[in-house]
Amino acid sequence: MLDFNKKYSLKRSSGKRVFFTMCDIQLRSPMLRKINYTFIILCSITLVNCVYKYEPDISKYENILVVEAELSNLPGPYEVKLSRSFGYGQKNGSPVCDATVKFMDKTGLEIPLFETNEGIYQTIDNSFQGIVGKSYKLHIEIDDEIYESDFETIKEPIPIDNIYWEFKKIDNNRGIDILIDAHDSNNKTHFYAWDYEETWKFHVPFNNYDLFPELEECYKSDRNTNFITTSTTNRNNDIVKGHSLKFITEEDNRLYLRYTILVKQHSLSEPTYKYFKDLNELNYNQGTLFDPIPGPLSGNIENVSGNNKFVLGYFFVSGATEKRIFIDRSELPLNYYPTNGFKECKRHIFEIPADEIGNNKSDGLFPNENEYRRIEPKIDSLITQENFLIYKEIIPAQSFPFYIVYLAKPACYTCTAHGTNVVPDFWVEKEDN
Amino acid sequence: MKNALLSLFIFILIHHSTAQNNSKLVISPIQNSVTFSEFVNNAEHNLNIKFFYKENWVDSLIIMNYPDSTELSTILHDAFMLSKLSYIIDGSNIIITNDNKLQTSLPEDFFTNKPAINIKTKGTEATNSSFINKPEKKEVQISNSITVIGNPKVISSESNCSISGKVLNHEDGQPVVGAQIYIQKLNIGTITDPSGYYVLNVPVGKSELMFKSMGLKDLSLPIHVYSNGSLNVNMEKSDVLINEIKVIAENNNNVKNLNMGVQQINIDKIKQITATLGEVDVLKTALLLPGVQTVGEGSSGFNVRGGSTDQNLILFDDIPIFNSSHLFGFFSVFNPETVKDFKLYKSGIPATYGGRASSVFDVEAKQGNLKKYAISGGISPVTGKLTLEGPIIKDKLSVIIGGRSTYSDWILKQIDSPQTRKSSANFYDISTKILYLLNDKNEISFTGYLSRDNFTLNSDTAYHYQNKCAGLFFKHYFSPTVYSKISGIYSNYQYNITRDDDPELAFNMKYDIDYKSVKSELHYFPNSKHNFIVGSEITRYDMTPGNMTPHSSESDITEFKLPKEQSIETGLFLSNEFKISNRFSAYLGVRLANFFILGPYKDYEYNPLVPKRVESRMDSTQYAKNEIVKTYGEPEIRFSSRYILGVNNSLKFSYNKVHQFVHMISNSSAISPTDVWKISDPTIKPLIGEQFALGYYHNLFTNTIEASAELYYKKTRNHLDYKSGAELLLNPNLDVALLSGIGRAYGLELLLKKEKGKINGWVSYTYSKSELKIDSKFAEDRINDGEYYPTDYDKTHDFTIVANYKHSRRYSISSTFTYSTGRPISMPVAKYNFRNNQLLHYSNRNEYRIPDYLRWDISLNIYENLKSNKTISNFWSIGIYNVTGRHNAYSVYFKSTESRKLNGYLLSVFAKPIINVSYNVRF
């Protein structure tokens, strides 16, 4: 008899997807709501693993200008990033320096951007802020080449009605689904995009409170890399209800202590919406039986010097609003068990007889380190072979003539290895009732 | 036993020859032809002799007129010449014997006027060889009496007469298609058409008519033709039919017929070949033929000679099927139990068919048994099947109904997991055929078909799609040389997408295409040199391209309906297959294909100076209901010819042109259930395909091996493609999202086939290219800079071996091996950083290829209970699909992951050996 259940123990955290077996045959429809479910029966019968890593030999490479530019009604500084595309086997693209970059509006107003870092251009004039209803274009000059975007209008920003969470089970993973509600009573927006920045508090499992109390508690931030888009064109009313922004599984430590999410909601023009929807499809949703054939994705920027050079990227103009919520572990259901994020952390504790310690003091935090390593070879091997370090020691007492030595990997006792221990200025602790 | 029969046979022959020496009886002149009984009465009366025989041996024997007195032995010799009767003259007793059971084969010159002594030697030799040297040789059924055709009283003024009739399977009354009927001595012959009908021009007088068909006992029928007449025959089933694979009609046909690029496989052979997951599949079998390819294992669409999947006219008893796949393409919609055979025209498409540019895939439904009731059932890892057939009125009215359904839902329910609770994926199909043979002149048949797929995959959105088809056919035989066929055909394809989890967003999306057609054709065979078909076809298409409606009272979904489209396609066709000389035959057909787009329709005019976009619309014209918006059409020439070079080889050439007025709009390389069919409109011009093909056919080793080489070149105009990122579903401006270009395809197909023997099968190799070119004066409307690029299904090399080994009548092993070049795919030409993530840039389409495809399947078929009067017969099939477990790529794709890394993946559908068992039973 086939053990089907075994197949279901596989876990994945991505989007709305279901896993019946290891097999990853997916079906997608080009329908309004993206459906990305995994398909089943055949694989349950065949017990076949269907997806394999594959590294093709792609020798061809096109060097293309990449433009990453954003402008909204929210206060600046606004940033434009210019870089070059790179080959499939390469790691990074080079920044494009010394370009002339400016925003222009239809009245002839020009707002220059200055290179603050390699390939990064920013508005310096803090008095400049995008105005709702006005149109702007991006103008870039690199050597003799001129690139310009279409005029893009800042659409009316729509307030976020609500951001909230629900405890759910998706793909056999329990987790907290963060959802958003919004609506436009004027029925004019229709195209929405969201991006967000998350920050959460975390503790490293081990610490030397006496010496480094500041290394236990830190904050980590993350920003989503793709816009989440939706459109309401198929509805009578311009309402977004319960659109999922982020699903936090129990494998994640974001909600272990306290978490906040700042959601930026963008009202988009139809072409901008289409571009980002296609971009997501091309880069995140491949791998189904009915994949659309990938092709070049042209944005709203073109080379106007007349040589038809392709340009990647987009001048993203939107009417934006923001909203932040906090989620405290104490608010969450008791049967949600998030990881602390340090499952891999192990510590070793040794007792070293005090009378064996000689006089070979070393420099550093723990002067007896060399002695410990000499007396207890396991400490030595942990340090040299497994990158463990001593993070704490207890000095012998009269009644207990032993040194107690604690070893762990630095990442397990130094929270700053993962985030910052500076409390972000927007951070609000839970109010005690 | 065999020896005993042999001795008996020799004994009879010896007596026969002895009898020759004693015959001195003379019969007085016979003025008019008389029946044998009359002759016997006269002779007994006049000569005081006594005949001993069974009345039924001689009931059709005629004694010709003998103007002079003739010896009795001569008369008897002449009379028995074509029968299996012998006589012994023993004094005044004339004993007639019937020895037909002894003979298994006849020497070629048996019927020539040779002395009896020769008959003896030859006959004995033939008997020996057939018993000893060729144990697998088919049994020949020899009629012991002469069949009289026409009216003996009428003396035909012509030297040749037409005989026509039907060849039916004795067991179930099914017509025998492609049976050979010939007179070996005169080297004339023909084959039966799909209804088992044949017409043959034969000389007046006596001859020996031979009927041959795969899986049936050869039938040798002595005839005496007086004038035009009809002759229906029943052919008996041969006990050993399971060992043969037939691809092209018959061995000699390959060289001698006019068919080019035509492949026919009947269901018995299909069942032998290893099936995907134990499910016998007509379409998947077709993929093993040269020139037929697919983009991947999980897709049901197939590509013929570099044509796209929508260019195949898939017919089920002349009814077009719009979606030929179940379960996203893993299985085809044809239930093998209700299919008789399929015929695939890769080139040389007859003028009777129109509308699709690449091929005609004609699946013929099985006709119900006219003699007795039968129930059959089967179970495979995926489906259960049940078929019922039988005569409602014996020999007159038969019905067959077969259904098939998956129990995948049942499997899902067994897996009690939260995801599967909300999922379902199932399909079923039902087909039926009713045949009513009113009388000799008229027959009516009805074919109905319904298939439906439903799936919901842990989601709130349910998908359904279905084919609903019916056809009514009326056939009338005016005379032996003229018959007509009138068909009324209805086919509907629709799909629905519904969502109702959230009442506010509950919707129903519907697509629907309706096909209604009336076709009439007249077949006329004036003589053996010509075969005319004339006919007409009129089809109306009604299409609902997309209706989005709220699915609950609270739903906030906006009702959105794309305007309906309607049009009429007409086809007038005339063709003649004619024999120019013994070596040279040709088929010439003309089809006048026209297409009328009917209003209401809004036709936009675009600014020619800028790329076609919604913004570049300048003007529009609104057409009223039933007003003709636009007409397309041109005559299409269909031509095939054959020139026989030698005894075993021939050369063929064909050309055909086809207009295609319906297009499948798809942006994925495989057919997906939500692909839309689009009928031509003023901006979407009909696709025009032309094909030239040249073939050389050679039969080797006395027709045991057929070799053929076919070369083709195809070009298509108005080949549709779509702009990158085009939204195809519910798009009110679909015309703007589409591009059109030209296509070309060429290739060489080599095939070596052995049909008979313990080991049979075929080996094929195909070299092919298929390319498209989408050019425009505007850069954004070009694909790959307006250069030719390979299509998604361009597979340069394709090599297939299908081998069957019949160990005994109970066991046979079948094995297939396929290798093909990986299909083209677009791969990224650059990566770039965007919003702290690595993304990919694709530019040229189909520049790279996925890894080559290689698969080996093997299966063992076990037949239980082979007794001829079996009440239950069982058939087991145990197979291994993809024996080597190779990870054949379905596609290669790239995906950004949450960790911001970019990975390449290979999607393989059946990446391990898959063992399957299926069981079939028949009562």
PDB file of N, CA, C and O in Angstrom, chain A residues 18 20 29 32-33 37 42 50 52 54 60 62 68 70 86 92 195 234-237 241 274 277 283-284 289 293, chain B residues 277 419-420 458-459 463 499 504 548 556 558 667 725 727 831 833 835 837 840 842-843 847 890 895-896 904 906 908:
ATOM      1  N   VAL A  18      -0.898  24.219  -2.407  1.00  0.00           N
ATOM      2  CA  VAL A  18      -1.190  23.052  -1.634  1.00  0.00           C
ATOM      3  C   VAL A  18      -0.241  21.951  -2.067  1.00  0.00           C
ATOM      4  O   VAL A  18       0.117  21.865  -3.225  1.00  0.00           O
ATOM      5  N   PHE A  20       0.384  17.988  -2.167  1.00  0.00           N
ATOM      6  CA  PHE A  20      -0.175  16.676  -1.929  1.00  0.00           C
ATOM      7  C   PHE A  20       0.935  15.655  -1.850  1.00  0.00           C
ATOM      8  O   PHE A  20       0.871  14.707  -1.141  1.00  0.00           O
ATOM      9  N   SER A  29      -4.226  29.352 -13.531  1.00  0.00           N
ATOM     10  CA  SER A  29      -5.181  29.917 -14.450  1.00  0.00           C
ATOM     11  C   SER A  29      -4.898  31.391 -14.557  1.00  0.00           C
ATOM     12  O   SER A  29      -4.409  32.014 -13.630  1.00  0.00           O
ATOM     13  N   LEU A  32      -8.695  36.029 -12.568  1.00  0.00           N
ATOM     14  CA  LEU A  32      -8.571  37.232 -11.767  1.00  0.00           C
ATOM     15  C   LEU A  32      -7.716  37.021 -10.533  1.00  0.00           C
ATOM     16  O   LEU A  32      -6.765  37.714 -10.276  1.00  0.00           O
ATOM     17  N   ARG A  33      -8.088  36.025  -9.767  1.00  0.00           N
ATOM     18  CA  ARG A  33      -7.248  35.750  -8.620  1.00  0.00           C
ATOM     19  C   ARG A  33      -6.268  34.712  -9.051  1.00  0.00           C
ATOM     20  O   ARG A  33      -6.608  33.721  -9.628  1.00  0.00           O
ATOM     21  N   TYR A  37      -2.191  26.334  -7.405  1.00  0.00           N
ATOM     22  CA  TYR A  37      -2.324  25.133  -6.598  1.00  0.00           C
ATOM     23  C   TYR A  37      -1.505  24.012  -7.166  1.00  0.00           C
ATOM     24  O   TYR A  37      -1.212  23.959  -8.334  1.00  0.00           O
ATOM     25  N   LEU A  42      -2.173  12.206  -9.871  1.00  0.00           N
ATOM     26  CA  LEU A  42      -1.234  11.413 -10.618  1.00  0.00           C
ATOM     27  C   LEU A  42      -0.008  11.196  -9.794  1.00  0.00           C
ATOM     28  O   LEU A  42       0.552  10.121  -9.739  1.00  0.00           O
ATOM     29  N   CYS A  50       8.873  15.662  -8.847  1.00  0.00           N
ATOM     30  CA  CYS A  50       8.832  16.228 -10.179  1.00  0.00           C
ATOM     31  C   CYS A  50       9.734  17.421 -10.419  1.00  0.00           C
ATOM     32  O   CYS A  50       9.977  17.788 -11.550  1.00  0.00           O
ATOM     33  N   TYR A  52      13.288  19.357 -10.063  1.00  0.00           N
ATOM     34  CA  TYR A  52      14.710  19.188  -9.782  1.00  0.00           C
ATOM     35  C   TYR A  52      15.409  20.512 -10.015  1.00  0.00           C
ATOM     36  O   TYR A  52      15.010  21.292 -10.864  1.00  0.00           O
ATOM     37  N   TYR A  54      18.069  22.802 -11.589  1.00  0.00           N
ATOM     38  CA  TYR A  54      18.660  22.698 -12.908  1.00  0.00           C
ATOM     39  C   TYR A  54      19.469  23.950 -13.188  1.00  0.00           C
ATOM     40  O   TYR A  54      18.958  25.060 -13.038  1.00  0.00           O
ATOM     41  N   LYS A  60      24.806  33.397 -23.369  1.00  0.00           N
ATOM     42  CA  LYS A  60      24.455  34.702 -23.920  1.00  0.00           C
ATOM     43  C   LYS A  60      24.155  35.683 -22.801  1.00  0.00           C
ATOM     44  O   LYS A  60      23.633  35.324 -21.759  1.00  0.00           O
ATOM     45  N   GLU A  62      23.012  39.940 -22.204  1.00  0.00           N
ATOM     46  CA  GLU A  62      22.725  41.272 -22.716  1.00  0.00           C
ATOM     47  C   GLU A  62      22.967  42.297 -21.620  1.00  0.00           C
ATOM     48  O   GLU A  62      22.484  42.139 -20.502  1.00  0.00           O
ATOM     49  N   GLU A  68      15.450  51.876 -11.430  1.00  0.00           N
ATOM     50  CA  GLU A  68      14.565  51.601 -10.316  1.00  0.00           C
ATOM     51  C   GLU A  68      14.215  52.965  -9.735  1.00  0.00           C
ATOM     52  O   GLU A  68      15.061  53.596  -9.085  1.00  0.00           O
ATOM     53  N   GLU A  70      11.203  55.605  -7.896  1.00  0.00           N
ATOM     54  CA  GLU A  70       9.897  55.702  -7.259  1.00  0.00           C
ATOM     55  C   GLU A  70       9.592  57.141  -6.917  1.00  0.00           C
ATOM     56  O   GLU A  70      10.473  57.888  -6.485  1.00  0.00           O
ATOM     57  N   PHE A  86      23.315  41.773 -15.528  1.00  0.00           N
ATOM     58  CA  PHE A  86      24.512  40.930 -15.499  1.00  0.00           C
ATOM     59  C   PHE A  86      24.190  39.524 -15.961  1.00  0.00           C
ATOM     60  O   PHE A  86      23.030  39.140 -16.048  1.00  0.00           O
ATOM     61  N   ASN A  92      26.367  39.970  -9.365  1.00  0.00           N
ATOM     62  CA  ASN A  92      25.857  41.313  -9.189  1.00  0.00           C
ATOM     63  C   ASN A  92      26.117  42.176 -10.414  1.00  0.00           C
ATOM     64  O   ASN A  92      27.048  41.932 -11.164  1.00  0.00           O
ATOM     65  N   ASP A 195       3.427  47.419  -0.601  1.00  0.00           N
ATOM     66  CA  ASP A 195       4.690  46.882  -0.127  1.00  0.00           C
ATOM     67  C   ASP A 195       4.745  47.192   1.357  1.00  0.00           C
ATOM     68  O   ASP A 195       3.931  47.961   1.868  1.00  0.00           O
ATOM     69  N   ASN A 234     -13.233  43.867 -11.640  1.00  0.00           N
ATOM     70  CA  ASN A 234     -14.352  42.959 -11.848  1.00  0.00           C
ATOM     71  C   ASN A 234     -15.475  43.158 -10.829  1.00  0.00           C
ATOM     72  O   ASN A 234     -16.445  42.427 -10.832  1.00  0.00           O
ATOM     73  N   ARG A 235     -15.311  44.136  -9.949  1.00  0.00           N
ATOM     74  CA  ARG A 235     -16.338  44.355  -8.938  1.00  0.00           C
ATOM     75  C   ARG A 235     -17.128  45.616  -9.244  1.00  0.00           C
ATOM     76  O   ARG A 235     -16.638  46.539  -9.888  1.00  0.00           O
ATOM     77  N   ASN A 236     -18.312  45.652  -8.715  1.00  0.00           N
ATOM     78  CA  ASN A 236     -19.125  46.861  -8.858  1.00  0.00           C
ATOM     79  C   ASN A 236     -18.562  47.975  -7.995  1.00  0.00           C
ATOM     80  O   ASN A 236     -18.546  49.132  -8.387  1.00  0.00           O
ATOM     81  N   ASN A 237     -18.138  47.590  -6.791  1.00  0.00           N
ATOM     82  CA  ASN A 237     -17.605  48.579  -5.864  1.00  0.00           C
ATOM     83  C   ASN A 237     -16.108  48.411  -5.750  1.00  0.00           C
ATOM     84  O   ASN A 237     -15.592  47.291  -5.832  1.00  0.00           O
ATOM     85  N   LYS A 241     -11.002  43.467   0.153  1.00  0.00           N
ATOM     86  CA  LYS A 241     -11.335  42.930   1.470  1.00  0.00           C
ATOM     87  C   LYS A 241     -10.508  41.694   1.751  1.00  0.00           C
ATOM     88  O   LYS A 241     -10.496  40.752   0.963  1.00  0.00           O
ATOM     89  N   LYS A 274      -0.339  46.567 -14.494  1.00  0.00           N
ATOM     90  CA  LYS A 274      -0.093  45.474 -15.434  1.00  0.00           C
ATOM     91  C   LYS A 274       1.381  45.081 -15.438  1.00  0.00           C
ATOM     92  O   LYS A 274       1.726  43.904 -15.465  1.00  0.00           O
ATOM     93  N   LYS A 277       2.232  43.208 -12.238  1.00  0.00           N
ATOM     94  CA  LYS A 277       1.577  41.906 -12.252  1.00  0.00           C
ATOM     95  C   LYS A 277       2.351  40.953 -13.168  1.00  0.00           C
ATOM     96  O   LYS A 277       2.631  39.810 -12.805  1.00  0.00           O
ATOM     97  N   ASN A 283       8.615  36.231 -12.742  1.00  0.00           N
ATOM     98  CA  ASN A 283       9.723  35.917 -11.839  1.00  0.00           C
ATOM     99  C   ASN A 283       9.373  35.040 -10.650  1.00  0.00           C
ATOM    100  O   ASN A 283      10.235  34.408 -10.085  1.00  0.00           O
ATOM    101  N   TYR A 284       8.123  35.034 -10.281  1.00  0.00           N
ATOM    102  CA  TYR A 284       7.783  34.290  -9.062  1.00  0.00           C
ATOM    103  C   TYR A 284       6.833  33.125  -9.307  1.00  0.00           C
ATOM    104  O   TYR A 284       6.720  32.237  -8.499  1.00  0.00           O
ATOM    105  N   LEU A 289       2.309  23.714 -15.319  1.00  0.00           N
ATOM    106  CA  LEU A 289       2.217  23.016 -16.606  1.00  0.00           C
ATOM    107  C   LEU A 289       1.847  23.970 -17.720  1.00  0.00           C
ATOM    108  O   LEU A 289       2.056  23.700 -18.884  1.00  0.00           O
ATOM    109  N   ILE A 293       4.640  31.709 -22.003  1.00  0.00           N
ATOM    110  CA  ILE A 293       6.002  31.699 -22.530  1.00  0.00           C
ATOM    111  C   ILE A 293       6.669  33.016 -22.129  1.00  0.00           C
ATOM    112  O   ILE A 293       6.134  34.081 -22.393  1.00  0.00           O
TER     113      ILE A 293
ATOM    114  N   LEU B 277       0.025   5.221 -17.304  1.00  0.00           N
ATOM    115  CA  LEU B 277      -0.745   4.848 -16.131  1.00  0.00           C
ATOM    116  C   LEU B 277      -1.826   3.815 -16.437  1.00  0.00           C
ATOM    117  O   LEU B 277      -2.914   3.857 -15.893  1.00  0.00           O
ATOM    118  N   GLN B 419      -5.867  19.339   2.983  1.00  0.00           N
ATOM    119  CA  GLN B 419      -5.867  19.959   1.656  1.00  0.00           C
ATOM    120  C   GLN B 419      -6.788  19.232   0.703  1.00  0.00           C
ATOM    121  O   GLN B 419      -7.426  19.830  -0.145  1.00  0.00           O
ATOM    122  N   THR B 420      -6.778  17.895   0.826  1.00  0.00           N
ATOM    123  CA  THR B 420      -7.531  17.135  -0.151  1.00  0.00           C
ATOM    124  C   THR B 420      -9.019  17.206   0.123  1.00  0.00           C
ATOM    125  O   THR B 420      -9.812  16.950  -0.761  1.00  0.00           O
ATOM    126  N   ASN B 458      -7.960  22.508  -3.737  1.00  0.00           N
ATOM    127  CA  ASN B 458      -7.861  23.159  -2.435  1.00  0.00           C
ATOM    128  C   ASN B 458      -8.198  24.632  -2.548  1.00  0.00           C
ATOM    129  O   ASN B 458      -7.567  25.480  -1.960  1.00  0.00           O
ATOM    130  N   SER B 459      -9.141  24.912  -3.357  1.00  0.00           N
ATOM    131  CA  SER B 459      -9.412  26.313  -3.551  1.00  0.00           C
ATOM    132  C   SER B 459     -10.893  26.503  -3.563  1.00  0.00           C
ATOM    133  O   SER B 459     -11.676  25.576  -3.476  1.00  0.00           O
ATOM    134  N   TYR B 463     -13.397  24.544 -11.574  1.00  0.00           N
ATOM    135  CA  TYR B 463     -13.321  24.565 -13.032  1.00  0.00           C
ATOM    136  C   TYR B 463     -14.117  23.403 -13.597  1.00  0.00           C
ATOM    137  O   TYR B 463     -14.076  22.301 -13.073  1.00  0.00           O
ATOM    138  N   ARG B 499     -16.654  30.532  -8.517  1.00  0.00           N
ATOM    139  CA  ARG B 499     -16.105  30.712  -7.188  1.00  0.00           C
ATOM    140  C   ARG B 499     -17.262  31.079  -6.297  1.00  0.00           C
ATOM    141  O   ARG B 499     -18.071  31.939  -6.642  1.00  0.00           O
ATOM    142  N   GLU B 504     -19.442  37.657  -1.540  1.00  0.00           N
ATOM    143  CA  GLU B 504     -19.249  38.961  -2.168  1.00  0.00           C
ATOM    144  C   GLU B 504     -18.486  38.856  -3.483  1.00  0.00           C
ATOM    145  O   GLU B 504     -18.595  39.721  -4.343  1.00  0.00           O
ATOM    146  N   MET B 548     -18.867  37.007 -17.610  1.00  0.00           N
ATOM    147  CA  MET B 548     -18.551  36.994 -16.189  1.00  0.00           C
ATOM    148  C   MET B 548     -19.811  37.457 -15.490  1.00  0.00           C
ATOM    149  O   MET B 548     -20.290  38.564 -15.738  1.00  0.00           O
ATOM    150  N   ASP B 556     -20.644  41.112  -5.419  1.00  0.00           N
ATOM    151  CA  ASP B 556     -20.328  42.461  -5.862  1.00  0.00           C
ATOM    152  C   ASP B 556     -19.649  42.432  -7.236  1.00  0.00           C
ATOM    153  O   ASP B 556     -19.181  43.433  -7.744  1.00  0.00           O
ATOM    154  N   THR B 558     -18.996  42.554 -11.005  1.00  0.00           N
ATOM    155  CA  THR B 558     -19.643  43.264 -12.108  1.00  0.00           C
ATOM    156  C   THR B 558     -19.952  42.283 -13.222  1.00  0.00           C
ATOM    157  O   THR B 558     -19.100  41.478 -13.587  1.00  0.00           O
ATOM    158  N   ASN B 667      -1.410  31.213 -24.470  1.00  0.00           N
ATOM    159  CA  ASN B 667      -0.094  31.800 -24.266  1.00  0.00           C
ATOM    160  C   ASN B 667       0.841  30.848 -23.545  1.00  0.00           C
ATOM    161  O   ASN B 667       1.889  31.223 -23.076  1.00  0.00           O
ATOM    162  N   GLY B 725       3.026  39.106 -22.461  1.00  0.00           N
ATOM    163  CA  GLY B 725       2.209  39.616 -21.365  1.00  0.00           C
ATOM    164  C   GLY B 725       0.760  39.859 -21.736  1.00  0.00           C
ATOM    165  O   GLY B 725       0.022  40.454 -20.955  1.00  0.00           O
ATOM    166  N   GLU B 727      -3.074  39.543 -22.080  1.00  0.00           N
ATOM    167  CA  GLU B 727      -4.139  38.910 -21.318  1.00  0.00           C
ATOM    168  C   GLU B 727      -5.101  38.316 -22.347  1.00  0.00           C
ATOM    169  O   GLU B 727      -5.590  39.012 -23.225  1.00  0.00           O
ATOM    170  N   LYS B 831      20.357  38.860 -15.813  1.00  0.00           N
ATOM    171  CA  LYS B 831      19.730  39.015 -14.509  1.00  0.00           C
ATOM    172  C   LYS B 831      19.840  40.489 -14.165  1.00  0.00           C
ATOM    173  O   LYS B 831      20.725  41.191 -14.666  1.00  0.00           O
ATOM    174  N   ASN B 833      19.107  43.536 -10.803  1.00  0.00           N
ATOM    175  CA  ASN B 833      18.641  43.800  -9.455  1.00  0.00           C
ATOM    176  C   ASN B 833      17.503  44.789  -9.520  1.00  0.00           C
ATOM    177  O   ASN B 833      17.603  45.825 -10.167  1.00  0.00           O
ATOM    178  N   ARG B 835      14.523  46.271  -6.743  1.00  0.00           N
ATOM    179  CA  ARG B 835      13.952  46.260  -5.404  1.00  0.00           C
ATOM    180  C   ARG B 835      14.599  45.163  -4.546  1.00  0.00           C
ATOM    181  O   ARG B 835      13.911  44.326  -3.959  1.00  0.00           O
ATOM    182  N   ASN B 837      16.048  42.553  -5.238  1.00  0.00           N
ATOM    183  CA  ASN B 837      15.827  41.172  -5.633  1.00  0.00           C
ATOM    184  C   ASN B 837      16.451  40.952  -6.999  1.00  0.00           C
ATOM    185  O   ASN B 837      16.593  41.882  -7.775  1.00  0.00           O
ATOM    186  N   LEU B 840      14.867  38.349 -13.725  1.00  0.00           N
ATOM    187  CA  LEU B 840      15.387  37.825 -14.984  1.00  0.00           C
ATOM    188  C   LEU B 840      14.849  38.586 -16.171  1.00  0.00           C
ATOM    189  O   LEU B 840      13.717  39.052 -16.174  1.00  0.00           O
ATOM    190  N   TYR B 842      14.253  38.141 -20.236  1.00  0.00           N
ATOM    191  CA  TYR B 842      14.199  37.226 -21.376  1.00  0.00           C
ATOM    192  C   TYR B 842      14.118  38.091 -22.626  1.00  0.00           C
ATOM    193  O   TYR B 842      13.425  39.105 -22.626  1.00  0.00           O
ATOM    194  N   SER B 843      14.806  37.708 -23.654  1.00  0.00           N
ATOM    195  CA  SER B 843      14.601  38.517 -24.860  1.00  0.00           C
ATOM    196  C   SER B 843      14.088  37.669 -26.004  1.00  0.00           C
ATOM    197  O   SER B 843      12.896  37.662 -26.290  1.00  0.00           O
ATOM    198  N   GLU B 847      15.258  30.357 -27.832  1.00  0.00           N
ATOM    199  CA  GLU B 847      16.652  30.267 -28.274  1.00  0.00           C
ATOM    200  C   GLU B 847      17.351  29.032 -27.733  1.00  0.00           C
ATOM    201  O   GLU B 847      18.366  28.610 -28.250  1.00  0.00           O
ATOM    202  N   TYR B 890       9.846  18.415 -18.622  1.00  0.00           N
ATOM    203  CA  TYR B 890       8.641  18.969 -19.233  1.00  0.00           C
ATOM    204  C   TYR B 890       8.924  20.427 -19.557  1.00  0.00           C
ATOM    205  O   TYR B 890       8.600  20.924 -20.611  1.00  0.00           O
ATOM    206  N   LYS B 895      12.936  30.904 -11.089  1.00  0.00           N
ATOM    207  CA  LYS B 895      12.035  31.473 -10.131  1.00  0.00           C
ATOM    208  C   LYS B 895      12.843  32.178  -9.053  1.00  0.00           C
ATOM    209  O   LYS B 895      13.834  31.652  -8.573  1.00  0.00           O
ATOM    210  N   SER B 896      12.370  33.362  -8.670  1.00  0.00           N
ATOM    211  CA  SER B 896      12.978  34.045  -7.542  1.00  0.00           C
ATOM    212  C   SER B 896      12.389  33.439  -6.290  1.00  0.00           C
ATOM    213  O   SER B 896      11.183  33.230  -6.216  1.00  0.00           O
ATOM    214  N   GLY B 904      17.201  27.846 -10.989  1.00  0.00           N
ATOM    215  CA  GLY B 904      16.703  27.200 -12.183  1.00  0.00           C
ATOM    216  C   GLY B 904      16.135  25.848 -11.785  1.00  0.00           C
ATOM    217  O   GLY B 904      16.670  25.174 -10.917  1.00  0.00           O
ATOM    218  N   LEU B 906      13.934  22.187 -13.114  1.00  0.00           N
ATOM    219  CA  LEU B 906      13.512  21.340 -14.214  1.00  0.00           C
ATOM    220  C   LEU B 906      12.253  20.625 -13.734  1.00  0.00           C
ATOM    221  O   LEU B 906      12.258  20.001 -12.677  1.00  0.00           O
ATOM    222  N   SER B 908       9.704  17.771 -14.191  1.00  0.00           N
ATOM    223  CA  SER B 908       9.580  16.494 -14.864  1.00  0.00           C
ATOM    224  C   SER B 908       8.274  15.864 -14.410  1.00  0.00           C
ATOM    225  O   SER B 908       7.975  15.864 -13.223  1.00  0.00           O
TER     226      SER B 908
END
